[in-house]
């Protein structure tokens, strides 16, 4: 240890406020960037999943009617 | 060789590779960064001239390093975008620009707070500080330009040109402390020479630089994956991926 006590560690001989401000801002911004990126990824993934799930369900629920060819009688009058 | 090159441009291939590397990047980055910072804060000896305020170096230098290397990586990707129109290159530029902006801001902010007890002032308009401020604006400009153009391909090309023009700023930042008289101290890391600081200070600094690089790698992979999902959401491989529940 470069310091004799915990309070000396916090005070850093008067430079404490400067050093700790820097470390706090650094940690907050870096953690914020990590969480923001992770959240955005999750949201994007869910959006993709929802739209593909919907499409898959739509496909199962209503199979398209097969094309039919029936003779239509139309009067020639 | 060419097959590798083509694979490198395939978003689907990238997704798999990123998934494989990401846990290692995150774990390694966090461990190295934590080790470097704790060592630097509590165990490294104090500087005989600057006292304890010098401990800011353990976040200031890694942030400044990343700020500049991310820009160089973006510029290399910009060349690839313009010459080979590779999709992944543009995804990279778009995904990491906000991270670069953050590191540039951190370098400027920690530098200002360090400057107060050391130089007696928060800010001076000297070459190193001003060129870093320009780097901040370049990142901001690239992000703003990308958001202002709706068409994906035109946006990619415009941003690539802007990033390439701005690369002239990088050597100015690097050599500003040698070319001009500035308050800023000369470079701490030199590849060609022995470190100018004591080993007990240099090793924790190296650890935090490496840790931050790894964390950046993790962030870049994650953000690129997000961007790829957005762009490729209608493709078949994304459909198969999300329906199988894989991330």
JSON list of C-alpha atoms in Angstrom, two decimals, chain A residues 1-69:
[
{"chain": "A", "resi": 1, "resn": "UNK", "atom": "CA", "xyz": [0.00, 0.00, 0.00]},
{"chain": "A", "resi": 2, "resn": "UNK", "atom": "CA", "xyz": [1.12, 3.51, -0.75]},
{"chain": "A", "resi": 3, "resn": "UNK", "atom": "CA", "xyz": [-1.08, 4.88, 2.05]},
{"chain": "A", "resi": 4, "resn": "UNK", "atom": "CA", "xyz": [-1.01, 4.44, 5.80]},
{"chain": "A", "resi": 5, "resn": "UNK", "atom": "CA", "xyz": [-4.73, 4.48, 6.49]},
{"chain": "A", "resi": 6, "resn": "UNK", "atom": "CA", "xyz": [-8.02, 4.35, 4.62]},
{"chain": "A", "resi": 7, "resn": "UNK", "atom": "CA", "xyz": [-8.72, 8.02, 5.33]},
{"chain": "A", "resi": 8, "resn": "UNK", "atom": "CA", "xyz": [-5.32, 8.91, 3.92]},
{"chain": "A", "resi": 9, "resn": "UNK", "atom": "CA", "xyz": [-6.22, 6.86, 0.86]},
{"chain": "A", "resi": 10, "resn": "UNK", "atom": "CA", "xyz": [-9.45, 8.85, 0.42]},
{"chain": "A", "resi": 11, "resn": "UNK", "atom": "CA", "xyz": [-7.77, 12.21, 1.04]},
{"chain": "A", "resi": 12, "resn": "UNK", "atom": "CA", "xyz": [-4.76, 11.56, -1.26]},
{"chain": "A", "resi": 13, "resn": "UNK", "atom": "CA", "xyz": [-2.99, 14.45, 0.49]},
{"chain": "A", "resi": 14, "resn": "UNK", "atom": "CA", "xyz": [-5.50, 16.98, -0.69]},
{"chain": "A", "resi": 15, "resn": "UNK", "atom": "CA", "xyz": [-5.78, 15.63, -4.24]},
{"chain": "A", "resi": 16, "resn": "UNK", "atom": "CA", "xyz": [-8.65, 13.30, -3.31]},
{"chain": "A", "resi": 17, "resn": "UNK", "atom": "CA", "xyz": [-11.49, 15.35, -4.84]},
{"chain": "A", "resi": 18, "resn": "UNK", "atom": "CA", "xyz": [-9.69, 15.55, -8.21]},
{"chain": "A", "resi": 19, "resn": "UNK", "atom": "CA", "xyz": [-8.70, 11.90, -8.37]},
{"chain": "A", "resi": 20, "resn": "UNK", "atom": "CA", "xyz": [-12.04, 10.54, -7.15]},
{"chain": "A", "resi": 21, "resn": "UNK", "atom": "CA", "xyz": [-14.07, 12.80, -9.45]},
{"chain": "A", "resi": 22, "resn": "UNK", "atom": "CA", "xyz": [-12.16, 11.44, -12.42]},
{"chain": "A", "resi": 23, "resn": "UNK", "atom": "CA", "xyz": [-12.55, 7.82, -11.38]},
{"chain": "A", "resi": 24, "resn": "UNK", "atom": "CA", "xyz": [-16.26, 8.29, -10.64]},
{"chain": "A", "resi": 25, "resn": "UNK", "atom": "CA", "xyz": [-16.98, 9.89, -14.02]},
{"chain": "A", "resi": 26, "resn": "UNK", "atom": "CA", "xyz": [-14.91, 7.22, -15.77]},
{"chain": "A", "resi": 27, "resn": "UNK", "atom": "CA", "xyz": [-16.73, 4.32, -14.08]},
{"chain": "A", "resi": 28, "resn": "UNK", "atom": "CA", "xyz": [-20.19, 5.86, -14.50]},
{"chain": "A", "resi": 29, "resn": "UNK", "atom": "CA", "xyz": [-19.72, 6.60, -18.21]},
{"chain": "A", "resi": 30, "resn": "UNK", "atom": "CA", "xyz": [-18.14, 3.25, -19.01]},
{"chain": "A", "resi": 31, "resn": "UNK", "atom": "CA", "xyz": [-20.80, 1.30, -17.09]},
{"chain": "A", "resi": 32, "resn": "UNK", "atom": "CA", "xyz": [-23.49, 3.46, -18.66]},
{"chain": "A", "resi": 33, "resn": "UNK", "atom": "CA", "xyz": [-22.16, 2.69, -22.15]},
{"chain": "A", "resi": 34, "resn": "UNK", "atom": "CA", "xyz": [-22.08, -1.06, -21.37]},
{"chain": "A", "resi": 35, "resn": "UNK", "atom": "CA", "xyz": [-25.64, -1.09, -20.00]},
{"chain": "A", "resi": 36, "resn": "UNK", "atom": "CA", "xyz": [-27.04, 1.13, -22.71]},
{"chain": "A", "resi": 37, "resn": "UNK", "atom": "CA", "xyz": [-25.47, -1.06, -25.44]},
{"chain": "A", "resi": 38, "resn": "UNK", "atom": "CA", "xyz": [-26.67, -4.28, -23.79]},
{"chain": "A", "resi": 39, "resn": "UNK", "atom": "CA", "xyz": [-30.20, -2.93, -23.37]},
{"chain": "A", "resi": 40, "resn": "UNK", "atom": "CA", "xyz": [-30.35, -1.70, -26.93]},
{"chain": "A", "resi": 41, "resn": "UNK", "atom": "CA", "xyz": [-29.21, -5.09, -28.16]},
{"chain": "A", "resi": 42, "resn": "UNK", "atom": "CA", "xyz": [-31.86, -6.87, -26.13]},
{"chain": "A", "resi": 43, "resn": "UNK", "atom": "CA", "xyz": [-34.61, -4.52, -27.34]},
{"chain": "A", "resi": 44, "resn": "UNK", "atom": "CA", "xyz": [-33.53, -5.00, -30.96]},
{"chain": "A", "resi": 45, "resn": "UNK", "atom": "CA", "xyz": [-33.40, -8.76, -30.57]},
{"chain": "A", "resi": 46, "resn": "UNK", "atom": "CA", "xyz": [-36.90, -8.84, -29.02]},
{"chain": "A", "resi": 47, "resn": "UNK", "atom": "CA", "xyz": [-38.28, -6.67, -31.80]},
{"chain": "A", "resi": 48, "resn": "UNK", "atom": "CA", "xyz": [-36.86, -9.06, -34.39]},
{"chain": "A", "resi": 49, "resn": "UNK", "atom": "CA", "xyz": [-38.19, -12.08, -32.53]},
{"chain": "A", "resi": 50, "resn": "UNK", "atom": "CA", "xyz": [-41.67, -10.59, -32.14]},
{"chain": "A", "resi": 51, "resn": "UNK", "atom": "CA", "xyz": [-42.04, -9.79, -35.81]},
{"chain": "A", "resi": 52, "resn": "UNK", "atom": "CA", "xyz": [-40.78, -13.22, -36.91]},
{"chain": "A", "resi": 53, "resn": "UNK", "atom": "CA", "xyz": [-42.95, -15.00, -34.32]},
{"chain": "A", "resi": 54, "resn": "UNK", "atom": "CA", "xyz": [-45.97, -13.11, -35.58]},
{"chain": "A", "resi": 55, "resn": "UNK", "atom": "CA", "xyz": [-45.20, -14.02, -39.15]},
{"chain": "A", "resi": 56, "resn": "UNK", "atom": "CA", "xyz": [-44.68, -17.65, -38.23]},
{"chain": "A", "resi": 57, "resn": "UNK", "atom": "CA", "xyz": [-48.03, -17.76, -36.39]},
{"chain": "A", "resi": 58, "resn": "UNK", "atom": "CA", "xyz": [-49.83, -16.04, -39.22]},
{"chain": "A", "resi": 59, "resn": "UNK", "atom": "CA", "xyz": [-48.42, -18.63, -41.55]},
{"chain": "A", "resi": 60, "resn": "UNK", "atom": "CA", "xyz": [-49.70, -21.50, -39.39]},
{"chain": "A", "resi": 61, "resn": "UNK", "atom": "CA", "xyz": [-53.14, -20.08, -38.57]},
{"chain": "A", "resi": 62, "resn": "UNK", "atom": "CA", "xyz": [-54.40, -19.37, -42.05]},
{"chain": "A", "resi": 63, "resn": "UNK", "atom": "CA", "xyz": [-52.83, -21.48, -44.70]},
{"chain": "A", "resi": 64, "resn": "UNK", "atom": "CA", "xyz": [-53.44, -19.83, -47.99]},
{"chain": "A", "resi": 65, "resn": "UNK", "atom": "CA", "xyz": [-56.30, -21.43, -49.94]},
{"chain": "A", "resi": 66, "resn": "UNK", "atom": "CA", "xyz": [-54.95, -23.48, -52.74]},
{"chain": "A", "resi": 67, "resn": "UNK", "atom": "CA", "xyz": [-55.64, -22.09, -56.15]},
{"chain": "A", "resi": 68, "resn": "UNK", "atom": "CA", "xyz": [-58.64, -23.71, -57.74]},
{"chain": "A", "resi": 69, "resn": "UNK", "atom": "CA", "xyz": [-59.76, -23.76, -61.29]}
]
